[in-house]
Amino acid sequence: MVWGMSDTPAEPSQAPDFDAMTRDIAEVPAVEVIVTVAVNLMSAAAVKLGLSEEGEKYKDLDEARKLITALAGLLDASATEVSSFHAAPLRDGLKSLQLAFREASIVPDEPGQGPGEKYTGPVYG
């Protein structure tokens, strides 16, 4: 299932216009798509770390680990494609999430073993 799309069938008059969606996405620069995906991963990881207003209600460290690792992989893979103007705040956000994960863990990972650290190297506070 794609985010934002319902699994209930739409009525013919409400069917998505995939041609228009394709044209819209074709006009978006790749850097903007990468940054948008990174911000979505960061937001989702923060929620799964319990950092949202509802805190503990959505806390799930296993899910947070996956999201942080995916974010680290995306940033590592796109490092040469995204300018430092975009990459620096994303890397800072990633490091903050990695440190928050370590703090939220009952038994913290060893440095270099935390989420995404195979891409970023060990993260220290």
PDB file of C-alpha atoms in Angstrom:
ATOM      1  CA  MET A   1       0.000   0.000   0.000  1.00  0.00           C
ATOM      2  CA  VAL A   2       1.268   3.490  -0.821  1.00  0.00           C
ATOM      3  CA  TRP A   3       1.121   6.142   1.893  1.00  0.00           C
ATOM      4  CA  GLY A   4      -1.913   8.322   1.566  1.00  0.00           C
ATOM      5  CA  MET A   5      -3.791   5.832  -0.567  1.00  0.00           C
ATOM      6  CA  SER A   6      -6.701   3.886   0.811  1.00  0.00           C
ATOM      7  CA  ASP A   7      -7.113   0.168   0.248  1.00  0.00           C
ATOM      8  CA  THR A   8     -10.816   0.699  -0.439  1.00  0.00           C
ATOM      9  CA  PRO A   9     -11.649   1.030  -4.113  1.00  0.00           C
ATOM     10  CA  ALA A  10     -12.378   4.541  -5.267  1.00  0.00           C
ATOM     11  CA  GLU A  11     -15.432   5.350  -7.257  1.00  0.00           C
ATOM     12  CA  PRO A  12     -14.646   5.977 -10.936  1.00  0.00           C
ATOM     13  CA  SER A  13     -15.092   9.728 -10.538  1.00  0.00           C
ATOM     14  CA  GLN A  14     -12.657   9.701  -7.588  1.00  0.00           C
ATOM     15  CA  ALA A  15      -9.993   7.464  -9.126  1.00  0.00           C
ATOM     16  CA  PRO A  16      -6.484   8.886  -8.872  1.00  0.00           C
ATOM     17  CA  ASP A  17      -5.167  10.564 -11.992  1.00  0.00           C
ATOM     18  CA  PHE A  18      -1.903   8.663 -12.335  1.00  0.00           C
ATOM     19  CA  ASP A  19      -0.896  10.599 -15.454  1.00  0.00           C
ATOM     20  CA  ALA A  20      -1.175  13.883 -13.545  1.00  0.00           C
ATOM     21  CA  MET A  21       0.693  12.372 -10.591  1.00  0.00           C
ATOM     22  CA  THR A  22       3.483  11.241 -12.929  1.00  0.00           C
ATOM     23  CA  ARG A  23       3.711  14.712 -14.485  1.00  0.00           C
ATOM     24  CA  ASP A  24       3.830  16.288 -11.022  1.00  0.00           C
ATOM     25  CA  ILE A  25       6.628  14.026  -9.779  1.00  0.00           C
ATOM     26  CA  ALA A  26       8.548  14.508 -13.030  1.00  0.00           C
ATOM     27  CA  GLU A  27       8.818  18.211 -12.216  1.00  0.00           C
ATOM     28  CA  VAL A  28      10.359  17.634  -8.778  1.00  0.00           C
ATOM     29  CA  PRO A  29      14.173  17.713  -8.617  1.00  0.00           C
ATOM     30  CA  ALA A  30      15.789  14.497  -7.347  1.00  0.00           C
ATOM     31  CA  VAL A  31      17.382  16.317  -4.408  1.00  0.00           C
ATOM     32  CA  GLU A  32      13.953  17.432  -3.239  1.00  0.00           C
ATOM     33  CA  VAL A  33      12.626  13.863  -3.425  1.00  0.00           C
ATOM     34  CA  ILE A  34      15.625  12.562  -1.439  1.00  0.00           C
ATOM     35  CA  VAL A  35      15.283  15.277   1.214  1.00  0.00           C
ATOM     36  CA  THR A  36      11.530  14.683   1.498  1.00  0.00           C
ATOM     37  CA  VAL A  37      12.022  10.945   1.993  1.00  0.00           C
ATOM     38  CA  ALA A  38      14.757  11.631   4.571  1.00  0.00           C
ATOM     39  CA  VAL A  39      12.525  14.028   6.512  1.00  0.00           C
ATOM     40  CA  ASN A  40       9.700  11.470   6.469  1.00  0.00           C
ATOM     41  CA  LEU A  41      12.065   8.790   7.808  1.00  0.00           C
ATOM     42  CA  MET A  42      13.287  11.194  10.502  1.00  0.00           C
ATOM     43  CA  SER A  43       9.750  12.071  11.548  1.00  0.00           C
ATOM     44  CA  ALA A  44       8.656   8.444  11.674  1.00  0.00           C
ATOM     45  CA  ALA A  45      11.759   7.478  13.682  1.00  0.00           C
ATOM     46  CA  ALA A  46      11.126  10.288  16.174  1.00  0.00           C
ATOM     47  CA  VAL A  47       7.575   9.052  16.714  1.00  0.00           C
ATOM     48  CA  LYS A  48       8.772   5.466  17.162  1.00  0.00           C
ATOM     49  CA  LEU A  49      11.352   6.723  19.680  1.00  0.00           C
ATOM     50  CA  GLY A  50       8.514   8.174  21.729  1.00  0.00           C
ATOM     51  CA  LEU A  51       9.496  11.773  20.987  1.00  0.00           C
ATOM     52  CA  SER A  52       6.054  12.874  19.826  1.00  0.00           C
ATOM     53  CA  GLU A  53       3.449  14.568  21.995  1.00  0.00           C
ATOM     54  CA  GLU A  54       1.855  11.198  22.705  1.00  0.00           C
ATOM     55  CA  GLY A  55       5.247   9.774  23.719  1.00  0.00           C
ATOM     56  CA  GLU A  56       4.983   6.231  24.965  1.00  0.00           C
ATOM     57  CA  LYS A  57       1.802   5.467  23.027  1.00  0.00           C
ATOM     58  CA  TYR A  58       3.718   4.985  19.747  1.00  0.00           C
ATOM     59  CA  LYS A  59       7.137   4.046  21.126  1.00  0.00           C
ATOM     60  CA  ASP A  60       8.595   1.012  19.378  1.00  0.00           C
ATOM     61  CA  LEU A  61      12.377   0.780  19.414  1.00  0.00           C
ATOM     62  CA  ASP A  62      12.512  -2.114  16.958  1.00  0.00           C
ATOM     63  CA  GLU A  63      10.658  -0.002  14.397  1.00  0.00           C
ATOM     64  CA  ALA A  64      12.783   3.053  15.260  1.00  0.00           C
ATOM     65  CA  ARG A  65      15.958   1.027  14.636  1.00  0.00           C
ATOM     66  CA  LYS A  66      14.757   0.086  11.146  1.00  0.00           C
ATOM     67  CA  LEU A  67      13.813   3.655  10.262  1.00  0.00           C
ATOM     68  CA  ILE A  68      17.094   5.108  11.560  1.00  0.00           C
ATOM     69  CA  THR A  69      19.096   2.494   9.656  1.00  0.00           C
ATOM     70  CA  ALA A  70      17.144   3.241   6.467  1.00  0.00           C
ATOM     71  CA  LEU A  71      17.763   6.965   6.940  1.00  0.00           C
ATOM     72  CA  ALA A  72      21.482   6.391   7.469  1.00  0.00           C
ATOM     73  CA  GLY A  73      21.645   4.221   4.344  1.00  0.00           C
ATOM     74  CA  LEU A  74      19.800   6.818   2.278  1.00  0.00           C
ATOM     75  CA  LEU A  75      22.073   9.618   3.467  1.00  0.00           C
ATOM     76  CA  ASP A  76      25.184   7.515   2.893  1.00  0.00           C
ATOM     77  CA  ALA A  77      24.086   6.503  -0.606  1.00  0.00           C
ATOM     78  CA  SER A  78      23.054  10.023  -1.616  1.00  0.00           C
ATOM     79  CA  ALA A  79      25.962  11.897  -0.018  1.00  0.00           C
ATOM     80  CA  THR A  80      27.540  12.786  -3.354  1.00  0.00           C
ATOM     81  CA  GLU A  81      24.189  13.711  -4.894  1.00  0.00           C
ATOM     82  CA  VAL A  82      22.899  16.054  -2.199  1.00  0.00           C
ATOM     83  CA  SER A  83      24.692  19.329  -1.506  1.00  0.00           C
ATOM     84  CA  SER A  84      26.129  19.980   1.945  1.00  0.00           C
ATOM     85  CA  PHE A  85      23.437  22.648   2.308  1.00  0.00           C
ATOM     86  CA  HIS A  86      20.865  19.822   2.420  1.00  0.00           C
ATOM     87  CA  ALA A  87      23.035  17.039   3.812  1.00  0.00           C
ATOM     88  CA  ALA A  88      24.418  18.755   6.925  1.00  0.00           C
ATOM     89  CA  PRO A  89      21.076  19.259   8.739  1.00  0.00           C
ATOM     90  CA  LEU A  90      19.980  15.753   7.748  1.00  0.00           C
ATOM     91  CA  ARG A  91      23.179  14.268   9.196  1.00  0.00           C
ATOM     92  CA  ASP A  92      22.681  16.311  12.369  1.00  0.00           C
ATOM     93  CA  GLY A  93      19.111  15.022  12.645  1.00  0.00           C
ATOM     94  CA  LEU A  94      20.297  11.462  12.089  1.00  0.00           C
ATOM     95  CA  LYS A  95      22.907  11.791  14.833  1.00  0.00           C
ATOM     96  CA  SER A  96      20.269  13.183  17.215  1.00  0.00           C
ATOM     97  CA  LEU A  97      18.007  10.217  16.472  1.00  0.00           C
ATOM     98  CA  GLN A  98      20.867   7.765  16.987  1.00  0.00           C
ATOM     99  CA  LEU A  99      21.692   9.344  20.345  1.00  0.00           C
ATOM    100  CA  ALA A 100      18.016   9.386  21.357  1.00  0.00           C
ATOM    101  CA  PHE A 101      17.810   5.694  20.457  1.00  0.00           C
ATOM    102  CA  ARG A 102      20.810   4.913  22.655  1.00  0.00           C
ATOM    103  CA  GLU A 103      19.275   6.897  25.517  1.00  0.00           C
ATOM    104  CA  ALA A 104      15.877   5.176  25.135  1.00  0.00           C
ATOM    105  CA  SER A 105      17.382   1.675  25.073  1.00  0.00           C
ATOM    106  CA  ILE A 106      17.371  -0.322  28.278  1.00  0.00           C
ATOM    107  CA  VAL A 107      20.609  -1.994  27.177  1.00  0.00           C
ATOM    108  CA  PRO A 108      22.362   0.464  24.848  1.00  0.00           C
ATOM    109  CA  ASP A 109      24.226  -0.876  21.832  1.00  0.00           C
ATOM    110  CA  GLU A 110      27.999  -0.759  21.850  1.00  0.00           C
ATOM    111  CA  PRO A 111      29.408   2.191  19.877  1.00  0.00           C
ATOM    112  CA  GLY A 112      29.360   1.230  16.216  1.00  0.00           C
ATOM    113  CA  GLN A 113      26.527  -1.289  16.706  1.00  0.00           C
ATOM    114  CA  GLY A 114      23.583   1.119  16.999  1.00  0.00           C
ATOM    115  CA  PRO A 115      21.049   1.809  14.287  1.00  0.00           C
ATOM    116  CA  GLY A 116      22.668   3.150  11.132  1.00  0.00           C
ATOM    117  CA  GLU A 117      26.159   3.116  12.591  1.00  0.00           C
ATOM    118  CA  LYS A 118      27.380   0.689   9.938  1.00  0.00           C
ATOM    119  CA  TYR A 119      26.905   3.681   7.580  1.00  0.00           C
ATOM    120  CA  THR A 120      27.884   6.562   9.875  1.00  0.00           C
ATOM    121  CA  GLY A 121      30.462   4.981  12.119  1.00  0.00           C
ATOM    122  CA  PRO A 122      30.189   5.092  15.904  1.00  0.00           C
ATOM    123  CA  VAL A 123      28.083   7.925  17.295  1.00  0.00           C
ATOM    124  CA  TYR A 124      29.082   9.563  20.549  1.00  0.00           C
ATOM    125  CA  GLY A 125      27.187  12.188  22.569  1.00  0.00           C
TER     126      GLY A 125
END
